[in-house]
Coordinates of C-alpha atoms in Angstrom, one line a residue:
X1 CA 0.0 0.0 0.0
X2 CA 1.4 3.4 -1.0
X3 CA 1.6 6.2 1.6
X4 CA -1.2 8.1 -0.1
X5 CA -3.4 5.0 -0.2
X6 CA -2.6 4.2 3.4
X7 CA -3.5 7.8 4.4
X8 CA -6.8 7.6 2.4
X9 CA -7.7 4.3 4.0
X10 CA -7.1 5.5 7.5
X11 CA -9.1 8.7 6.8
X12 CA -12.0 6.6 5.5
X13 CA -11.8 4.3 8.5
X14 CA -11.8 7.3 10.9
X15 CA -14.7 8.9 9.1
X16 CA -16.7 5.7 9.3
X17 CA -16.1 5.4 13.0
X18 CA -17.0 9.0 13.6
X19 CA -20.2 8.8 11.6
X20 CA -21.4 5.8 13.6
X21 CA -20.2 6.9 17.0
X22 CA -23.2 9.1 17.9
X23 CA -25.5 6.1 17.2
X24 CA -23.7 4.2 19.9
X25 CA -23.0 7.2 22.2
X26 CA -26.7 7.8 22.6
X27 CA -26.7 5.2 25.3
X28 CA -24.7 7.4 27.6
X29 CA -27.3 10.1 27.5
X30 CA -30.4 8.0 27.1
X31 CA -33.1 8.8 29.7
X32 CA -34.6 5.4 29.1
X33 CA -31.2 3.7 30.0
X34 CA -31.0 5.9 33.1
X35 CA -34.5 4.8 34.1
X36 CA -33.5 1.1 33.6
X37 CA -30.5 1.6 35.9
X38 CA -32.7 3.3 38.4
X39 CA -35.0 0.3 38.5
X40 CA -31.9 -1.7 39.5
X41 CA -31.2 0.7 42.3
X42 CA -28.3 2.8 41.1
X43 CA -28.0 6.4 39.8
X44 CA -27.1 7.2 36.1
X45 CA -23.3 7.6 36.8
X46 CA -23.1 4.3 38.6
X47 CA -25.2 2.8 35.9
X48 CA -22.7 4.0 33.3
X49 CA -19.8 2.3 35.0
X50 CA -21.7 -0.9 35.8
X51 CA -23.4 -1.3 32.4
X52 CA -20.3 -0.6 30.3
X53 CA -18.1 -2.9 32.4
X54 CA -20.7 -5.6 33.0
X55 CA -19.4 -7.5 30.0
X56 CA -16.3 -8.2 32.1
X57 CA -18.4 -9.8 34.8
X58 CA -18.4 -8.5 38.4
X59 CA -15.3 -6.4 37.7
X60 CA -13.3 -5.0 40.5
X61 CA -12.9 -1.2 40.8
X62 CA -9.2 -1.6 39.8
X63 CA -10.2 -3.4 36.6
X64 CA -12.7 -0.7 35.7
X65 CA -10.1 2.0 36.5
X66 CA -7.6 0.2 34.2
X67 CA -9.9 -0.4 31.2
X68 CA -11.7 3.0 31.4
X69 CA -8.3 4.7 31.9
X70 CA -9.1 8.5 32.3
X71 CA -11.5 8.6 35.2
X72 CA -10.6 9.7 38.7
X73 CA -10.2 6.4 40.6
X74 CA -12.3 7.8 43.4
X75 CA -15.2 8.3 41.1
X76 CA -15.0 4.7 39.9
X77 CA -14.8 3.4 43.5
X78 CA -18.0 5.2 44.4
X79 CA -19.8 3.0 41.9
X80 CA -17.9 -0.2 41.8
X81 CA -18.2 -2.8 43.3
X82 CA -21.3 -1.5 45.1
X83 CA -23.3 -1.7 41.8
X84 CA -22.8 -5.5 41.9
X85 CA -24.6 -5.6 45.2
X86 CA -27.6 -3.9 43.6
X87 CA -27.8 -6.2 40.6
X88 CA -25.8 -8.8 38.6
X89 CA -23.7 -7.8 35.6
X90 CA -26.1 -9.7 33.4
X91 CA -29.0 -7.5 34.6
X92 CA -27.0 -4.4 33.9
X93 CA -26.2 -5.7 30.4
X94 CA -29.9 -6.3 29.8
X95 CA -30.8 -2.9 31.2
X96 CA -28.4 -1.2 28.9
X97 CA -29.7 -2.9 25.8
X98 CA -33.4 -2.4 26.9
X99 CA -32.7 1.3 27.5
X100 CA -31.0 2.0 24.1
X101 CA -33.7 -0.1 22.4
X102 CA -36.4 2.2 23.8
X103 CA -34.4 5.3 23.0
X104 CA -33.7 4.3 19.4
X105 CA -37.3 3.2 18.7
X106 CA -38.6 6.5 20.2
X107 CA -36.2 8.7 18.2
X108 CA -36.1 6.8 14.9
X109 CA -39.7 5.5 14.7
X110 CA -40.3 3.5 11.6
X111 CA -36.7 4.1 10.4
X112 CA -35.6 1.6 13.1
X113 CA -37.0 -1.3 11.0
X114 CA -36.4 0.2 7.5
X115 CA -34.5 -1.5 4.7
X116 CA -31.7 1.0 5.2
X117 CA -31.3 0.0 8.8
X118 CA -31.2 -3.7 7.9
X119 CA -28.5 -3.0 5.3
X120 CA -26.5 -0.8 7.7
X121 CA -26.7 -3.4 10.4
X122 CA -25.4 -6.1 7.9
X123 CA -22.4 -3.9 6.9
X124 CA -21.5 -2.9 10.5
X125 CA -21.8 -6.5 11.7
X126 CA -19.4 -7.6 9.0
X127 CA -16.8 -5.0 10.2
X128 CA -17.3 -5.9 13.8
X129 CA -17.0 -9.6 13.2
X130 CA -13.7 -8.9 11.4
X131 CA -12.4 -7.2 14.5
X132 CA -13.6 -10.0 16.7
X133 CA -10.9 -12.3 15.3
X134 CA -8.3 -10.0 16.8
X135 CA -9.0 -9.6 20.5
X136 CA -5.4 -9.7 21.7
X137 CA -4.5 -6.7 23.9
X138 CA -8.1 -5.4 23.9
X139 CA -9.8 -6.5 27.1
X140 CA -12.9 -4.3 27.0
X141 CA -13.5 -5.1 23.3
X142 CA -13.0 -8.8 23.9
X143 CA -15.5 -8.8 26.7
X144 CA -18.2 -7.0 24.7
X145 CA -17.5 -9.2 21.6
X146 CA -18.3 -12.3 23.7
X147 CA -21.9 -11.0 24.4
X148 CA -24.7 -12.5 22.2
X149 CA -25.8 -10.5 19.2
X150 CA -29.3 -9.0 19.4
X151 CA -31.7 -9.8 16.6
X152 CA -33.4 -6.5 15.8
X153 CA -31.5 -4.7 13.0
X154 CA -31.3 -1.3 14.9
X155 CA -29.8 -3.2 17.9
X156 CA -27.4 -5.1 15.6
X157 CA -26.1 -1.8 14.3
X158 CA -25.8 -0.5 17.9
X159 CA -24.0 -3.5 19.1
X160 CA -21.7 -3.6 16.1
X161 CA -20.7 0.0 16.7
X162 CA -20.2 -0.8 20.4
X163 CA -17.6 -3.4 19.4
X164 CA -16.0 -1.1 16.9
X165 CA -15.6 1.8 19.4
X166 CA -14.3 -0.5 22.1
X167 CA -11.8 -2.0 19.6
X168 CA -10.6 1.5 18.8
X169 CA -10.7 2.6 22.4
X170 CA -8.5 -0.2 23.6
X171 CA -5.9 0.6 20.9
X172 CA -6.1 4.3 21.8
X173 CA -5.1 3.5 25.4
X174 CA -2.1 1.6 24.1
X175 CA -1.1 4.7 22.1
X176 CA -1.6 7.0 25.2
X177 CA 0.6 4.7 27.3
X178 CA 3.3 4.5 24.7
X179 CA 3.3 8.3 24.6
X180 CA 3.7 8.4 28.4
X181 CA 0.3 10.0 29.2
X182 CA -1.7 9.1 32.2
X183 CA -5.5 9.3 32.1
X184 CA -5.8 12.8 33.3
X185 CA -2.8 14.0 31.2
X186 CA -4.6 12.5 28.1
X187 CA -7.6 14.7 29.0
X188 CA -5.5 17.8 29.4
X189 CA -3.9 17.3 26.0
X190 CA -7.3 16.7 24.5
X191 CA -8.5 20.0 26.0
X192 CA -5.4 21.8 24.9
X193 CA -6.1 20.7 21.3
X194 CA -9.1 23.0 21.5
X195 CA -11.8 20.5 20.6
X196 CA -13.6 20.1 24.0
X197 CA -13.6 22.5 27.0
X198 CA -11.2 21.7 29.9
X199 CA -14.0 21.9 32.5
X200 CA -16.2 19.5 30.6
X201 CA -13.4 16.9 30.4
X202 CA -12.3 17.5 34.0
X203 CA -15.7 17.4 35.6
X204 CA -17.2 14.6 33.6
X205 CA -14.2 12.4 34.6
X206 CA -14.4 13.4 38.3
X207 CA -11.0 15.2 38.6
X208 CA -10.5 18.0 41.1
X209 CA -9.2 21.4 40.0
X210 CA -6.0 20.8 42.0
X211 CA -5.3 17.5 40.3
X212 CA -6.0 19.1 36.9
X213 CA -3.6 21.9 37.6
X214 CA -0.9 19.5 38.7
X215 CA -1.3 17.5 35.4
X216 CA -1.0 20.8 33.5
X217 CA 2.2 21.7 35.3
X218 CA 3.7 18.3 34.6
X219 CA 2.8 18.4 30.9
X220 CA 4.2 21.9 30.6
X221 CA 7.4 20.8 32.3
X222 CA 7.7 18.0 29.8
X223 CA 7.2 20.2 26.8
X224 CA 3.7 19.2 25.8
X225 CA 2.1 22.6 26.5
X226 CA 2.9 26.2 25.7
X227 CA 3.8 28.5 28.6
X228 CA 1.3 31.1 29.5
X229 CA -2.2 31.3 30.9
X230 CA -4.0 29.7 28.0
X231 CA -4.2 26.0 27.8
X232 CA -2.6 25.1 24.4
X233 CA -0.3 22.5 23.0
X234 CA 3.2 23.4 22.2
X235 CA 4.6 22.7 18.7
X236 CA 6.1 19.5 20.1
X237 CA 2.9 18.6 21.9
X238 CA 0.8 19.0 18.8
X239 CA 3.2 16.8 16.9
X240 CA 3.0 14.1 19.7
X241 CA -0.8 14.4 19.9
X242 CA -1.0 13.9 16.1
X243 CA 1.2 10.8 16.4
X244 CA -1.2 9.4 19.0
X245 CA -4.2 9.9 16.8
X246 CA -2.4 8.4 13.8
X247 CA -1.4 5.3 15.9
X248 CA -5.0 5.1 17.1
X249 CA -6.3 5.2 13.5
X250 CA -3.8 2.6 12.4
X251 CA -4.6 0.2 15.2
X252 CA -8.4 0.7 14.6
X253 CA -8.3 0.3 10.8
X254 CA -8.5 -3.5 10.5
X255 CA -12.3 -3.9 10.5
X256 CA -12.8 -1.1 8.0
X257 CA -10.1 -2.3 5.7
X258 CA -11.8 -5.7 5.8
X259 CA -15.1 -4.0 4.8
X260 CA -13.5 -2.1 2.0
X261 CA -13.9 1.5 0.8
X262 CA -17.1 1.1 -1.1
X263 CA -18.9 -0.6 1.7
X264 CA -17.5 2.0 4.2
X265 CA -18.9 4.8 2.1
X266 CA -22.2 3.0 1.9
X267 CA -22.3 2.5 5.6
X268 CA -21.6 6.1 6.3
X269 CA -24.3 7.2 3.9
X270 CA -26.8 4.9 5.5
X271 CA -26.1 5.6 9.1
X272 CA -25.5 9.4 9.0
X273 CA -29.3 10.2 9.1
X274 CA -29.7 7.8 12.1
X275 CA -26.7 9.3 13.9
X276 CA -27.9 12.8 13.2
X277 CA -31.4 12.1 14.6
X278 CA -30.1 10.8 17.9
X279 CA -27.4 13.6 18.0
X280 CA -30.0 16.3 17.6
X281 CA -31.8 15.1 20.7
X282 CA -29.0 13.7 22.9
X283 CA -25.6 14.8 21.6
X284 CA -26.0 18.3 20.1
X285 CA -22.2 18.9 20.0
X286 CA -21.9 16.1 17.4
X287 CA -24.4 17.6 14.9
X288 CA -22.0 19.9 13.3
X289 CA -19.5 17.1 12.7
X290 CA -22.1 14.9 11.1
X291 CA -23.5 17.6 8.8
X292 CA -19.9 18.7 7.8
X293 CA -18.6 15.2 7.5
X294 CA -15.6 16.2 9.7
X295 CA -12.9 13.7 10.5
X296 CA -11.0 15.6 13.1
X297 CA -9.7 14.4 16.4
X298 CA -9.1 10.6 16.4
X299 CA -10.6 8.7 19.3
X300 CA -11.3 11.7 21.5
X301 CA -11.0 11.3 25.3
X302 CA -14.2 13.4 25.5
X303 CA -16.5 10.9 23.9
X304 CA -18.7 8.5 25.7
X305 CA -18.7 10.6 28.9
X306 CA -21.0 9.4 31.7
X307 CA -24.2 11.3 32.5
X308 CA -23.8 14.0 35.1
X309 CA -25.5 12.9 38.2
X310 CA -25.3 13.4 41.9
X311 CA -23.2 10.4 43.3

């Protein structure tokens, strides 16, 4: 593969993931999912940690901290393992699927059972099943890949994108660790790139202002950030951040390369209206990206954030 062909393939893979991501990400802001977690006796934030980690079984707090990576450990420990005293992992997995099922049916209406949905589900499942043959080094992906496939096409599409985003996410963590970034430092560099506000990233992951400021000082001392009052990447930091995103793209490309460029383009065309519909209600910050067809910002530590809730 020539450098230009490789660059084009990675760009198409990234665009495909970004186009489908809001369709999956709706579960983190779904009122129906929050209601289902409430029925199990936990608040939405604890429901986020429990329902996403439930594929691992009754995971310890340390395992969730390790696989989720950029959350304040104290925030995780407030939810895990107490959530497993409220309900089994299997019940959290069911609650998550029931919640997103209700959300997608409400927002999409008849489109949830349309021929376009059926075709999109078929293509996305093909890509996800290609990834499933390569679980090594991807624990969260592997756990979700072992879950049974739902039968309804709109849920097949959602589960396929769940697998594809966890496949990408596990690779992204490897890229962050190789670059020497801790979880909070990854968030700071993401904020410094200018795509998501620092307070949103800090607060949604449960970090205290003092911890954030300490991470900023550490990164500035290591040359990642410009000096001065404004949070911004230095020239070297921007280069390193670009390298992280390129590594993430490369590690995540396999399922999209297996699908092929024509099928990826078809999948994007089919899913964009579905993603846009859920984004307009639940993820308004993603609307511009979908309408512009933007491919900026690799994995993005600001995606998939847990609902804000009183612990």
